[in-house]
Amino acid sequence: MTNKKQNPKSVGLVETQRIALPLPSGGLVLEKGGRLPDLTVAYETYGTLNDARDNVVLICHALSGDAHAAGYHSASDAKAGWWDEMIGPGKGLDTDRFFVICSNILGGCMGTTGPSSIDPRDGKPYGSRFPEITIGDMVVVQRLLLDHLGIEHLEAVIGGSLGGMQVLEWSIRYPTVVRRAICIASAPSLSTQALAFDVVGRNAILMDPCWEGGDYYASDHSPVLGLAQARMLGHITYLSPEILKTRFGRDKRPDESPSGRFRTPFQIESYLSYQGNKFTHRFDANSYLHITHAMDDYDLKEKYGELEQAFASVESRFLVVAVSSDWLFPPEQSREIAAALLRAGKSVSYCMLHAPFGHDAFLVDIDDLTDTVRAFLGLATPGAATQDRDASIYCGEDYEAIAAIVPPHARVLDLGCGDGALLDRLRRERHVRALGMDIDLPSVIRVLQRGIDVIQDDIDEGLTLIPDADYDTVLLSETLQVVRKPQLVLNEMLRVAAEGVVVFPNFANWANRWRLGLRGRMPKSGALPFEWYETPNIH
Amino acid sequence: MTNKKQNPKSVGLVETQRIALPLPSGGLVLEKGGRLPDLTVAYETYGTLNDARDNVVLICHALSGDAHAAGYHSASDAKAGWWDEMIGPGKGLDTDRFFVICSNILGGCMGTTGPSSIDPRDGKPYGSRFPEITIGDMVVVQRLLLDHLGIEHLEAVIGGSLGGMQVLEWSIRYPTVVRRAICIASAPSLSTQALAFDVVGRNAILMDPCWEGGDYYASDHSPVLGLAQARMLGHITYLSPEILKTRFGRDKRPDESPSGRFRTPFQIESYLSYQGNKFTHRFDANSYLHITHAMDDYDLKEKYGELEQAFASVESRFLVVAVSSDWLFPPEQSREIAAALLRAGKSVSYCMLHAPFGHDAFLVDIDDLTDTVRAFLGLATPGAATQDRDASIYCGEDYEAIAAIVPPHARVLDLGCGDGALLDRLRRERHVRALGMDIDLPSVIRVLQRGIDVIQDDIDEGLTLIPDADYDTVLLSETLQVVRKPQLVLNEMLRVAAEGVVVFPNFANWANRWRLGLRGRMPKSGALPFEWYETPNIH
């Protein structure tokens, strides 16, 4: 363990800071009307703030997280911070480059003011008196912390799950502060199913006689049974059915003796019991109630009418990341965010991590996430440094032929964009506004490295994230031959752009020479007639 | 409501019978070693037992069901039995034809002996003394009831979920008794995820202080909060995320006033609370514990080593039905049952109902299920009485050409079998053992009506249910042209049969004349070389 702490990729020993932030007289007024007379925030930092104070990355943690995101609190500390794999020299959030901050959220129980904190008005814990909080309030408190630290701009704000909701809120509330926003395995509002699980989870606490309406801090007992029960249920939803099957199956404990009547001998029962019990040693039931309630309440569509309206003032470049096996915050919800940002005309990239783990993948299965985040932050990703697949096509007469079709400053969508070399050159030389699309994550990562927006998607499923008539030119280069539904794809191309260009290999001429162009006009009738003809420039 | 009860499709007014069954001295010895000194069974019957006593259909109910499956208990009864849509004149379980029996399961709380029953040894409820029960015990008790009623054979046994487990157990324990077995939305054992939910559900009861170790019957209080909580959680798992979204979304109650602190205004919360509370008025917490524990324990693979070994002695014809949106008993588990029955050389049909409802679809969304069950039971299904799609091909020289290839008494698999006309004629004239496969449910239903086994599946996904080398001849007639992955399908054909025959339309000869045959030999090496040539008989 000592070795691990001396590991050059660890941030090493760290300390949680606690700071009482200055508030206006009357205290902090919360979004739902409540008031906090004082405010303490617990936070940790990793890396070094540069002189320009512009290398700051803010991490927003999820339901059960805290300020201790990386490193160790002592030499005897057995466990690193909750996102240690992501934070450190050379990691996703590279502390050689960035000054990384993570603070415990408002309403939490790890140092930031929450229901278990002392109300200065009478010196007793808030308990049932703690006011209702929102995701917005959490973000306001983070902003107050940054103000106090003299930080005016964020290079990036990043978070998964509840943390992703805070990322959305940051980019909406403080559009000029956040340069890049990374929203992982999150949603603009919880699904009905997720709401339902939260109802049952909170119910477990509310029905625990030790909860005492929230005022249990002076008692010998706290609602640990209810809190453990809520955590056990939550835990099921954080994991995919596949990973549960792989990890536990119907395996039984070696001793085969259940711990009591109606207890089973299955490993999954002892695992859940262990997780539930462990959670009660570090978490407060009232914090669980307040934070899940704030998540349930969060609803950008309800607040702004339409999701793209919520994003109207966003100036951040967005990276939206889904996890394939996540059923609590399913990929459709991340896609919804990305689609709305595109409709709002914002800069957004989207990718889906193929990870079997479920929702928790962003915490535990992070190699792909690390590469994606590094690329989006403009850092080298060693794994992605392979040869350009199709470099040859983007030079000489091939490029000239395409460039001749694409007007300067056009909005260009490149389907099957590979590593983005074509878009990169068009951007440099034709000053286009570029969006790439590819199904392959390593390609997507290379496009991100170029600073070009990219959507990871299967074009055979239709360009479902792309709004109607949003592009001047849509390119399908070197891809038509692998498309399974060419008719659908061609129709979709003409839905999203005024002009489509199809480039494909001439198999009769193995030396990769040229080709054919497709040009179409958006139909005004809703039917999709289009004409094929060769553009004169190509031959 | 009176009208509804007089509806000619209702079984009308019915009554739950209760009968004390004679037991050997020493009482009923249970599978896990416990003993019951006496045994009462509650049951209902619909329709008329014929003189041969061979028109009996037994229904096995699920966790929260009871003996009252159809009809009304009184003229003022607002609600019909739990499967009223399925049972009655002209319905799926047609009472014009069948004598339908449904009994409350052992361990239940609706009239059959269970933990809330009086222990005759001291006149007090069993409570904590009620012995551990199994699915096998439930089936043994049903058999005792039938013995008492003088019924030696079942035309069919049918059930969904836990009821499907009983169906499996019936066919395994009493192979000569059960002619047809219909297993719906069930599994040979619960998935890890389902186990996990059961752990949390039972925990809610066990942690309720009113549970009192199971001896709460003499108390003023019973563990209704815990039982409601378990039911709420269960309810989420019975519904698909899609139906939750469609039905409730993030809709709020009209009054918008949550019922207490940390209660939400969402419809889904009041719906779940209502369902949980309602359940406590009709169900007993100890029954919930015992029955879910028996489900968790059920594991045919553990008991028999391999699933096909469990089915080795089965003589029933099987119909296995999955529900597309069921995530508690996902279709893979039904497929596992069907595949094992096929490996064991048994008669089995499989289909998947495309229903958005989730696990509960077999209770509430039953039109397709009704047609499927009627067809499997040999009854006419009006909806399926359309014209033969490809009738022409199965007569004249076309049929002769195929028949010449298929040896008498061969095992024949017909891929894309349509309505089964070809298999039907081959069965009549060549006495083949036939299995059809088609992706289309109406076709599958028509094949079932012919009394031919059929698997509903997408052959483009590979013939994953079919064991290696299980057939003499596999036919792919009029289907190759719609196959997306012909290479995969042809390889699969040669995996499962000694000989493959491919029949496809000659587009150059629009009059639907002939064709081409493919013949292959099973490779002995594991590689899959095969030769194309025209069979001499064809031209």
JSON list of N, CA, C and O in Angstrom, two decimals, chain B residues 60-79:
[
{"chain": "B", "resi": 60, "resn": "CYS", "atom": "N", "xyz": [-51.67, -23.01, -12.46]},
{"chain": "B", "resi": 60, "resn": "CYS", "atom": "CA", "xyz": [-50.78, -22.76, -11.33]},
{"chain": "B", "resi": 60, "resn": "CYS", "atom": "C", "xyz": [-50.58, -21.25, -11.22]},
{"chain": "B", "resi": 60, "resn": "CYS", "atom": "O", "xyz": [-50.13, -20.61, -12.17]},
{"chain": "B", "resi": 61, "resn": "HIS", "atom": "N", "xyz": [-50.92, -20.70, -10.08]},
{"chain": "B", "resi": 61, "resn": "HIS", "atom": "CA", "xyz": [-50.87, -19.23, -9.98]},
{"chain": "B", "resi": 61, "resn": "HIS", "atom": "C", "xyz": [-49.51, -18.74, -9.52]},
{"chain": "B", "resi": 61, "resn": "HIS", "atom": "O", "xyz": [-48.68, -19.48, -9.01]},
{"chain": "B", "resi": 62, "resn": "ALA", "atom": "N", "xyz": [-49.31, -17.45, -9.69]},
{"chain": "B", "resi": 62, "resn": "ALA", "atom": "CA", "xyz": [-48.02, -16.81, -9.36]},
{"chain": "B", "resi": 62, "resn": "ALA", "atom": "C", "xyz": [-48.03, -16.31, -7.92]},
{"chain": "B", "resi": 62, "resn": "ALA", "atom": "O", "xyz": [-48.98, -16.56, -7.17]},
{"chain": "B", "resi": 63, "resn": "LEU", "atom": "N", "xyz": [-46.99, -15.61, -7.54]},
{"chain": "B", "resi": 63, "resn": "LEU", "atom": "CA", "xyz": [-46.76, -15.19, -6.15]},
{"chain": "B", "resi": 63, "resn": "LEU", "atom": "C", "xyz": [-48.01, -14.65, -5.45]},
{"chain": "B", "resi": 63, "resn": "LEU", "atom": "O", "xyz": [-48.36, -15.06, -4.36]},
{"chain": "B", "resi": 64, "resn": "SER", "atom": "N", "xyz": [-48.66, -13.67, -6.09]},
{"chain": "B", "resi": 64, "resn": "SER", "atom": "CA", "xyz": [-49.73, -12.99, -5.39]},
{"chain": "B", "resi": 64, "resn": "SER", "atom": "C", "xyz": [-51.11, -13.47, -5.81]},
{"chain": "B", "resi": 64, "resn": "SER", "atom": "O", "xyz": [-52.11, -12.86, -5.45]},
{"chain": "B", "resi": 65, "resn": "GLY", "atom": "N", "xyz": [-51.16, -14.55, -6.58]},
{"chain": "B", "resi": 65, "resn": "GLY", "atom": "CA", "xyz": [-52.45, -15.06, -7.05]},
{"chain": "B", "resi": 65, "resn": "GLY", "atom": "C", "xyz": [-53.16, -15.88, -5.99]},
{"chain": "B", "resi": 65, "resn": "GLY", "atom": "O", "xyz": [-52.74, -15.98, -4.84]},
{"chain": "B", "resi": 66, "resn": "ASP", "atom": "N", "xyz": [-54.28, -16.45, -6.41]},
{"chain": "B", "resi": 66, "resn": "ASP", "atom": "CA", "xyz": [-55.04, -17.32, -5.51]},
{"chain": "B", "resi": 66, "resn": "ASP", "atom": "C", "xyz": [-55.91, -18.24, -6.35]},
{"chain": "B", "resi": 66, "resn": "ASP", "atom": "O", "xyz": [-55.76, -18.31, -7.57]},
{"chain": "B", "resi": 67, "resn": "ALA", "atom": "N", "xyz": [-56.83, -18.95, -5.67]},
{"chain": "B", "resi": 67, "resn": "ALA", "atom": "CA", "xyz": [-57.68, -19.91, -6.38]},
{"chain": "B", "resi": 67, "resn": "ALA", "atom": "C", "xyz": [-58.71, -19.22, -7.27]},
{"chain": "B", "resi": 67, "resn": "ALA", "atom": "O", "xyz": [-59.25, -19.83, -8.19]},
{"chain": "B", "resi": 68, "resn": "HIS", "atom": "N", "xyz": [-58.98, -17.97, -7.00]},
{"chain": "B", "resi": 68, "resn": "HIS", "atom": "CA", "xyz": [-60.05, -17.26, -7.71]},
{"chain": "B", "resi": 68, "resn": "HIS", "atom": "C", "xyz": [-59.52, -16.69, -9.03]},
{"chain": "B", "resi": 68, "resn": "HIS", "atom": "O", "xyz": [-59.19, -15.51, -9.12]},
{"chain": "B", "resi": 69, "resn": "ALA", "atom": "N", "xyz": [-59.46, -17.55, -10.03]},
{"chain": "B", "resi": 69, "resn": "ALA", "atom": "CA", "xyz": [-58.85, -17.16, -11.30]},
{"chain": "B", "resi": 69, "resn": "ALA", "atom": "C", "xyz": [-59.84, -16.52, -12.27]},
{"chain": "B", "resi": 69, "resn": "ALA", "atom": "O", "xyz": [-59.44, -15.77, -13.16]},
{"chain": "B", "resi": 70, "resn": "ALA", "atom": "N", "xyz": [-61.12, -16.82, -12.11]},
{"chain": "B", "resi": 70, "resn": "ALA", "atom": "CA", "xyz": [-62.09, -16.31, -13.09]},
{"chain": "B", "resi": 70, "resn": "ALA", "atom": "C", "xyz": [-63.45, -16.10, -12.43]},
{"chain": "B", "resi": 70, "resn": "ALA", "atom": "O", "xyz": [-63.72, -16.63, -11.35]},
{"chain": "B", "resi": 71, "resn": "GLY", "atom": "N", "xyz": [-64.29, -15.34, -13.09]},
{"chain": "B", "resi": 71, "resn": "GLY", "atom": "CA", "xyz": [-65.65, -15.13, -12.62]},
{"chain": "B", "resi": 71, "resn": "GLY", "atom": "C", "xyz": [-65.72, -14.23, -11.40]},
{"chain": "B", "resi": 71, "resn": "GLY", "atom": "O", "xyz": [-64.75, -13.55, -11.03]},
{"chain": "B", "resi": 72, "resn": "TYR", "atom": "N", "xyz": [-66.93, -14.23, -10.79]},
{"chain": "B", "resi": 72, "resn": "TYR", "atom": "CA", "xyz": [-67.21, -13.32, -9.68]},
{"chain": "B", "resi": 72, "resn": "TYR", "atom": "C", "xyz": [-67.72, -14.12, -8.48]},
{"chain": "B", "resi": 72, "resn": "TYR", "atom": "O", "xyz": [-68.39, -15.13, -8.65]},
{"chain": "B", "resi": 73, "resn": "HIS", "atom": "N", "xyz": [-67.41, -13.62, -7.30]},
{"chain": "B", "resi": 73, "resn": "HIS", "atom": "CA", "xyz": [-67.87, -14.30, -6.09]},
{"chain": "B", "resi": 73, "resn": "HIS", "atom": "C", "xyz": [-69.27, -13.90, -5.68]},
{"chain": "B", "resi": 73, "resn": "HIS", "atom": "O", "xyz": [-69.91, -14.60, -4.91]},
{"chain": "B", "resi": 74, "resn": "SER", "atom": "N", "xyz": [-69.71, -12.74, -6.14]},
{"chain": "B", "resi": 74, "resn": "SER", "atom": "CA", "xyz": [-71.08, -12.32, -5.81]},
{"chain": "B", "resi": 74, "resn": "SER", "atom": "C", "xyz": [-71.53, -11.32, -6.86]},
{"chain": "B", "resi": 74, "resn": "SER", "atom": "O", "xyz": [-70.72, -10.82, -7.64]},
{"chain": "B", "resi": 75, "resn": "ALA", "atom": "N", "xyz": [-72.81, -11.06, -6.84]},
{"chain": "B", "resi": 75, "resn": "ALA", "atom": "CA", "xyz": [-73.35, -10.12, -7.83]},
{"chain": "B", "resi": 75, "resn": "ALA", "atom": "C", "xyz": [-72.79, -8.72, -7.62]},
{"chain": "B", "resi": 75, "resn": "ALA", "atom": "O", "xyz": [-72.73, -7.92, -8.54]},
{"chain": "B", "resi": 76, "resn": "SER", "atom": "N", "xyz": [-72.35, -8.44, -6.39]},
{"chain": "B", "resi": 76, "resn": "SER", "atom": "CA", "xyz": [-71.83, -7.09, -6.12]},
{"chain": "B", "resi": 76, "resn": "SER", "atom": "C", "xyz": [-70.31, -7.03, -6.25]},
{"chain": "B", "resi": 76, "resn": "SER", "atom": "O", "xyz": [-69.70, -5.99, -6.01]},
{"chain": "B", "resi": 77, "resn": "ASP", "atom": "N", "xyz": [-69.73, -8.14, -6.63]},
{"chain": "B", "resi": 77, "resn": "ASP", "atom": "CA", "xyz": [-68.27, -8.23, -6.74]},
{"chain": "B", "resi": 77, "resn": "ASP", "atom": "C", "xyz": [-67.78, -7.31, -7.87]},
{"chain": "B", "resi": 77, "resn": "ASP", "atom": "O", "xyz": [-68.20, -7.44, -9.01]},
{"chain": "B", "resi": 78, "resn": "ALA", "atom": "N", "xyz": [-66.93, -6.38, -7.53]},
{"chain": "B", "resi": 78, "resn": "ALA", "atom": "CA", "xyz": [-66.50, -5.40, -8.53]},
{"chain": "B", "resi": 78, "resn": "ALA", "atom": "C", "xyz": [-65.43, -5.96, -9.47]},
{"chain": "B", "resi": 78, "resn": "ALA", "atom": "O", "xyz": [-65.25, -5.48, -10.58]},
{"chain": "B", "resi": 79, "resn": "LYS", "atom": "N", "xyz": [-64.73, -6.97, -9.02]},
{"chain": "B", "resi": 79, "resn": "LYS", "atom": "CA", "xyz": [-63.56, -7.41, -9.76]},
{"chain": "B", "resi": 79, "resn": "LYS", "atom": "C", "xyz": [-63.65, -8.91, -10.03]},
{"chain": "B", "resi": 79, "resn": "LYS", "atom": "O", "xyz": [-63.99, -9.69, -9.15]}
]
